[in-house]
Amino acid sequence: MSTAESTVKAAVLEVKIDAVTWSSAVERVIGWAKRHESRYVCACSVHSVVTAKTDLAYRAVVNAADMATPDGMPVSWSLKWLGFRGQQRINGPDLTWRLLERAARDGQAVYFYGSTPETIDLLSRRAQSAFPALKIVGSDSPPFRPLTAAEDEEIVERINGSGASLVFIGLGCPKQEHWMAAHRGRVNAVMLGVGAAFDYHAGTLKRAPRWMQRSGLEWVYRLSQEPRRLWKRYLTTNSLFIYYFARQMLTGSGHIKS
């Protein structure tokens, strides 16, 4: 990584999060995309940070990312408490939309990987409608089972053959991060793990109002949509995040890292 691309990271529960602005995050990704560099970007929510805290293999994947953004508002607040007073929340859904807009303007081709065929079709239609110049050069909705080596190689060949410079991955945490790490050096594009962004922009899942997003209450809205699936996750991860970060601050282990 060149000096011009260098960034500063802060350790949040031992997970290295980039202290970046919206403009710097978009510019870095677009710069890599224009050169077809094989990179990957993680959008780190409370769930993914707590998962990385307790899963060493997953933590290694996130910490090896070319950029890890503070996706969750509590993660953004944590960076502020660690010294980055003006830190913004760089979340997956908004990052996706900003990059699609920029890709359309700069002529960069995009590829969607993950979710269901129906969701990807809706996503593609909405993105094309919003950005008529956008080049959507392909998509894949993989089966839920593990792929064979031959199937995986076919997907890599399709992505690279499409000419895409940005590949949006919607496989969910932690699957999408492991997929990106395993394909860095094989996929000739920037891979971005954006989770629920596919559903939000396809319209299959409604996003929380802006005031709830800004207040760190988006999880409450999500819980109201899927209580049976999400109650245990939010109860556990939110509690653990508060506990671990409080302990980090009390022990003084939250040093800023470059």
CSV table of C-alpha atoms in Angstrom, one decimal:
chain,number,residue,atom,x,y,z
A,1,MET,CA,0.0,0.0,0.0
A,2,SER,CA,1.4,3.4,-1.0
A,3,THR,CA,1.7,6.3,1.4
A,4,ALA,CA,-1.1,8.1,-0.4
A,5,GLU,CA,-3.4,5.1,0.4
A,6,SER,CA,-2.3,4.7,4.0
A,7,THR,CA,-4.9,5.1,6.7
A,8,VAL,CA,-5.0,5.1,10.5
A,9,LYS,CA,-6.7,2.2,12.3
A,10,ALA,CA,-8.0,1.9,15.8
A,11,ALA,CA,-8.4,-1.4,17.7
A,12,VAL,CA,-12.0,-2.0,18.8
A,13,LEU,CA,-12.1,-5.3,20.8
A,14,GLU,CA,-8.9,-6.2,19.0
A,15,VAL,CA,-10.5,-5.6,15.6
A,16,LYS,CA,-8.7,-3.0,13.5
A,17,ILE,CA,-11.1,-0.5,12.2
A,18,ASP,CA,-10.2,2.2,9.7
A,19,ALA,CA,-10.7,5.8,10.7
A,20,VAL,CA,-11.9,7.2,7.4
A,21,THR,CA,-14.3,9.8,6.1
A,22,TRP,CA,-17.0,9.1,3.5
A,23,SER,CA,-15.0,10.8,0.8
A,24,SER,CA,-11.7,9.0,1.6
A,25,ALA,CA,-13.4,5.6,1.8
A,26,VAL,CA,-15.1,6.1,-1.6
A,27,GLU,CA,-11.9,7.5,-3.2
A,28,ARG,CA,-9.8,4.6,-2.0
A,29,VAL,CA,-12.2,2.0,-3.3
A,30,ILE,CA,-12.6,3.7,-6.6
A,31,GLY,CA,-8.9,4.1,-7.0
A,32,TRP,CA,-8.3,0.4,-6.4
A,33,ALA,CA,-11.2,-0.5,-8.8
A,34,LYS,CA,-9.8,1.6,-11.6
A,35,ARG,CA,-6.6,-0.4,-11.4
A,36,HIS,CA,-8.5,-3.7,-11.0
A,37,GLU,CA,-6.6,-4.5,-7.8
A,38,SER,CA,-7.7,-7.5,-5.9
A,39,ARG,CA,-8.8,-6.1,-2.5
A,40,TYR,CA,-11.5,-6.6,0.0
A,41,VAL,CA,-13.5,-4.3,2.3
A,42,CYS,CA,-15.4,-5.3,5.4
A,43,ALA,CA,-18.2,-3.2,6.9
A,44,CYS,CA,-18.0,-3.9,10.6
A,45,SER,CA,-21.2,-4.0,12.7
A,46,VAL,CA,-21.4,-4.7,16.4
A,47,HIS,CA,-22.3,-8.3,15.5
A,48,SER,CA,-19.2,-8.7,13.3
A,49,VAL,CA,-16.8,-7.1,15.8
A,50,VAL,CA,-18.1,-9.3,18.7
A,51,THR,CA,-17.8,-12.3,16.4
A,52,ALA,CA,-14.2,-11.4,15.6
A,53,LYS,CA,-13.5,-10.9,19.3
A,54,THR,CA,-14.3,-14.5,20.1
A,55,ASP,CA,-13.4,-16.2,16.7
A,56,LEU,CA,-9.7,-15.9,16.1
A,57,ALA,CA,-9.9,-17.1,12.5
A,58,TYR,CA,-12.6,-14.6,11.6
A,59,ARG,CA,-10.7,-11.8,13.4
A,60,ALA,CA,-7.6,-12.6,11.3
A,61,VAL,CA,-9.8,-12.3,8.2
A,62,VAL,CA,-11.2,-8.9,9.2
A,63,ASN,CA,-7.8,-7.6,10.4
A,64,ALA,CA,-6.3,-8.5,7.0
A,65,ALA,CA,-8.9,-6.5,5.1
A,66,ASP,CA,-7.7,-3.7,2.9
A,67,MET,CA,-10.3,-1.5,4.7
A,68,ALA,CA,-12.6,-2.2,7.6
A,69,THR,CA,-15.2,0.5,8.1
A,70,PRO,CA,-17.3,1.3,11.2
A,71,ASP,CA,-20.6,0.0,9.9
A,72,GLY,CA,-22.5,0.1,13.2
A,73,MET,CA,-23.1,3.3,15.1
A,74,PRO,CA,-21.7,1.9,18.3
A,75,VAL,CA,-18.5,1.0,16.4
A,76,SER,CA,-18.3,4.6,15.1
A,77,TRP,CA,-18.8,5.9,18.6
A,78,SER,CA,-16.0,3.7,19.8
A,79,LEU,CA,-13.6,5.3,17.4
A,80,LYS,CA,-14.7,8.7,18.7
A,81,TRP,CA,-13.9,7.5,22.3
A,82,LEU,CA,-10.5,6.3,21.1
A,83,GLY,CA,-9.6,9.8,19.8
A,84,PHE,CA,-11.2,10.1,16.4
A,85,ARG,CA,-13.7,12.8,17.4
A,86,GLY,CA,-15.2,13.4,14.0
A,87,GLN,CA,-15.6,9.7,12.9
A,88,GLN,CA,-18.6,9.0,10.7
A,89,ARG,CA,-20.5,5.8,10.4
A,90,ILE,CA,-19.4,4.2,7.1
A,91,ASN,CA,-22.2,1.6,6.7
A,92,GLY,CA,-22.6,-1.1,4.1
A,93,PRO,CA,-25.9,0.0,2.5
A,94,ASP,CA,-24.9,3.6,2.1
A,95,LEU,CA,-21.4,2.7,0.9
A,96,THR,CA,-23.0,0.5,-1.7
A,97,TRP,CA,-25.2,3.2,-3.0
A,98,ARG,CA,-22.4,5.8,-3.1
A,99,LEU,CA,-20.1,3.5,-4.9
A,100,LEU,CA,-22.8,2.5,-7.5
A,101,GLU,CA,-23.3,6.2,-8.1
A,102,ARG,CA,-19.6,6.8,-8.5
A,103,ALA,CA,-19.1,3.7,-10.7
A,104,ALA,CA,-21.8,5.0,-13.0
A,105,ARG,CA,-20.1,8.3,-13.3
A,106,ASP,CA,-16.6,6.9,-13.8
A,107,GLY,CA,-17.6,4.0,-16.1
A,108,GLN,CA,-16.6,1.2,-13.6
A,109,ALA,CA,-18.4,-2.1,-14.1
A,110,VAL,CA,-20.1,-3.8,-11.1
A,111,TYR,CA,-21.0,-7.4,-10.2
A,112,PHE,CA,-23.4,-8.7,-7.5
A,113,TYR,CA,-22.7,-11.9,-5.7
A,114,GLY,CA,-25.0,-13.4,-3.0
A,115,SER,CA,-28.6,-13.4,-1.8
A,116,THR,CA,-31.4,-14.8,-4.0
A,117,PRO,CA,-32.0,-14.5,-7.7
A,118,GLU,CA,-35.2,-12.5,-7.0
A,119,THR,CA,-33.4,-10.1,-4.7
A,120,ILE,CA,-30.5,-9.5,-7.1
A,121,ASP,CA,-33.0,-8.9,-10.0
A,122,LEU,CA,-34.8,-6.3,-7.9
A,123,LEU,CA,-31.5,-4.7,-6.8
A,124,SER,CA,-30.2,-4.6,-10.4
A,125,ARG,CA,-33.4,-3.0,-11.6
A,126,ARG,CA,-33.4,-0.3,-8.9
A,127,ALA,CA,-29.7,0.5,-9.3
A,128,GLN,CA,-30.1,0.7,-13.1
A,129,SER,CA,-33.1,3.0,-12.7
A,130,ALA,CA,-31.3,5.2,-10.2
A,131,PHE,CA,-28.1,5.3,-12.3
A,132,PRO,CA,-28.9,4.7,-16.0
A,133,ALA,CA,-25.2,4.8,-16.9
A,134,LEU,CA,-24.3,2.0,-14.5
A,135,LYS,CA,-22.6,-1.0,-16.0
A,136,ILE,CA,-24.0,-4.1,-14.3
A,137,VAL,CA,-22.0,-6.9,-16.0
A,138,GLY,CA,-23.1,-9.9,-14.0
A,139,SER,CA,-24.5,-11.5,-10.9
A,140,ASP,CA,-24.5,-14.8,-9.1
A,141,SER,CA,-26.7,-16.2,-6.4
A,142,PRO,CA,-24.8,-19.2,-5.1
A,143,PRO,CA,-26.4,-22.2,-3.4
A,144,PHE,CA,-26.3,-22.3,0.4
A,145,ARG,CA,-24.2,-25.5,0.4
A,146,PRO,CA,-20.4,-25.3,0.1
A,147,LEU,CA,-19.3,-25.0,-3.5
A,148,THR,CA,-17.1,-27.6,-5.2
A,149,ALA,CA,-13.7,-26.4,-6.3
A,150,ALA,CA,-14.9,-26.6,-9.9
A,151,GLU,CA,-17.9,-24.5,-9.2
A,152,ASP,CA,-15.9,-21.9,-7.3
A,153,GLU,CA,-13.4,-21.7,-10.2
A,154,GLU,CA,-16.3,-21.1,-12.6
A,155,ILE,CA,-17.5,-18.2,-10.5
A,156,VAL,CA,-14.1,-16.7,-10.4
A,157,GLU,CA,-13.8,-17.0,-14.2
A,158,ARG,CA,-17.2,-15.4,-14.7
A,159,ILE,CA,-16.4,-12.5,-12.5
A,160,ASN,CA,-13.0,-11.9,-14.1
A,161,GLY,CA,-14.3,-12.4,-17.6
A,162,SER,CA,-17.1,-9.9,-17.0
A,163,GLY,CA,-14.6,-7.0,-16.6
A,164,ALA,CA,-16.1,-6.0,-13.3
A,165,SER,CA,-13.9,-3.8,-11.1
A,166,LEU,CA,-16.3,-3.7,-8.1
A,167,VAL,CA,-17.9,-6.9,-6.7
A,168,PHE,CA,-20.6,-6.4,-4.1
A,169,ILE,CA,-20.9,-9.5,-1.8
A,170,GLY,CA,-24.1,-10.2,0.0
A,171,LEU,CA,-23.6,-13.4,1.8
A,172,GLY,CA,-23.9,-12.2,5.4
A,173,CYS,CA,-21.5,-12.3,8.3
A,174,PRO,CA,-19.1,-14.2,8.7
A,175,LYS,CA,-19.5,-16.0,5.4
A,176,GLN,CA,-18.9,-13.0,3.1
A,177,GLU,CA,-15.7,-12.0,4.9
A,178,HIS,CA,-14.3,-15.5,4.7
A,179,TRP,CA,-15.3,-15.6,1.0
A,180,MET,CA,-13.5,-12.4,0.2
A,181,ALA,CA,-10.3,-13.4,2.0
A,182,ALA,CA,-10.2,-16.7,0.2
A,183,HIS,CA,-10.6,-14.9,-3.2
A,184,ARG,CA,-8.2,-12.0,-2.8
A,185,GLY,CA,-5.5,-12.6,-5.4
A,186,ARG,CA,-8.0,-14.6,-7.5
A,187,VAL,CA,-10.8,-12.1,-8.2
A,188,ASN,CA,-9.4,-9.1,-10.2
A,189,ALA,CA,-11.6,-6.5,-8.5
A,190,VAL,CA,-12.4,-4.9,-5.2
A,191,MET,CA,-14.7,-7.1,-3.2
A,192,LEU,CA,-17.1,-5.4,-0.7
A,193,GLY,CA,-18.9,-7.3,2.0
A,194,VAL,CA,-22.2,-5.4,2.3
A,195,GLY,CA,-24.5,-7.8,4.0
A,196,ALA,CA,-28.2,-6.6,4.1
A,197,ALA,CA,-27.5,-3.9,1.6
A,198,PHE,CA,-28.9,-6.1,-1.2
A,199,ASP,CA,-32.2,-6.5,0.6
A,200,TYR,CA,-32.5,-2.8,1.5
A,201,HIS,CA,-31.8,-1.5,-2.0
A,202,ALA,CA,-33.9,-4.3,-3.6
A,203,GLY,CA,-36.8,-3.2,-1.3
A,204,THR,CA,-37.3,-6.7,0.2
A,205,LEU,CA,-36.3,-5.3,3.6
A,206,LYS,CA,-37.3,-1.9,4.9
A,207,ARG,CA,-34.6,0.2,6.5
A,208,ALA,CA,-34.9,2.0,9.8
A,209,PRO,CA,-35.8,5.7,9.7
A,210,ARG,CA,-32.7,8.0,9.6
A,211,TRP,CA,-33.2,9.2,13.2
A,212,MET,CA,-33.0,5.6,14.4
A,213,GLN,CA,-29.9,5.1,12.4
A,214,ARG,CA,-28.2,8.2,13.8
A,215,SER,CA,-29.2,7.3,17.3
A,216,GLY,CA,-27.8,3.8,17.2
A,217,LEU,CA,-31.2,2.3,17.3
A,218,GLU,CA,-31.3,0.6,13.9
A,219,TRP,CA,-31.0,-2.7,15.7
A,220,VAL,CA,-34.4,-2.1,17.4
A,221,TYR,CA,-36.0,-1.6,14.1
A,222,ARG,CA,-34.4,-4.7,12.6
A,223,LEU,CA,-35.5,-6.7,15.7
A,224,SER,CA,-39.1,-5.6,15.2
A,225,GLN,CA,-38.9,-6.9,11.6
A,226,GLU,CA,-37.4,-10.3,12.4
A,227,PRO,CA,-37.8,-10.9,16.2
A,228,ARG,CA,-37.6,-14.7,16.2
A,229,ARG,CA,-34.4,-14.7,14.1
A,230,LEU,CA,-32.6,-11.8,15.6
A,231,TRP,CA,-33.5,-11.5,19.3
A,232,LYS,CA,-30.8,-13.8,20.6
A,233,ARG,CA,-28.2,-12.2,18.3
A,234,TYR,CA,-28.9,-8.7,19.5
A,235,LEU,CA,-29.3,-9.6,23.2
A,236,THR,CA,-26.0,-11.4,23.2
A,237,THR,CA,-23.8,-9.3,20.9
A,238,ASN,CA,-25.0,-5.9,22.2
A,239,SER,CA,-24.4,-6.9,25.8
A,240,LEU,CA,-21.0,-8.4,25.0
A,241,PHE,CA,-19.9,-5.3,22.9
A,242,ILE,CA,-20.7,-3.0,25.9
A,243,TYR,CA,-18.9,-5.3,28.3
A,244,TYR,CA,-15.8,-5.8,26.2
A,245,PHE,CA,-15.4,-2.2,25.2
A,246,ALA,CA,-15.9,-0.9,28.7
A,247,ARG,CA,-13.2,-3.4,29.8
A,248,GLN,CA,-11.0,-2.2,27.0
A,249,MET,CA,-11.3,1.4,28.0
A,250,LEU,CA,-10.7,0.6,31.7
A,251,THR,CA,-7.6,-1.3,31.0
A,252,GLY,CA,-6.3,1.3,28.6
A,253,SER,CA,-5.8,-1.2,25.7
A,254,GLY,CA,-7.6,0.9,23.1
A,255,HIS,CA,-4.5,2.4,21.6
A,256,ILE,CA,-4.7,4.0,18.2
A,257,LYS,CA,-2.8,1.9,15.6
A,258,SER,CA,-1.6,2.7,12.1
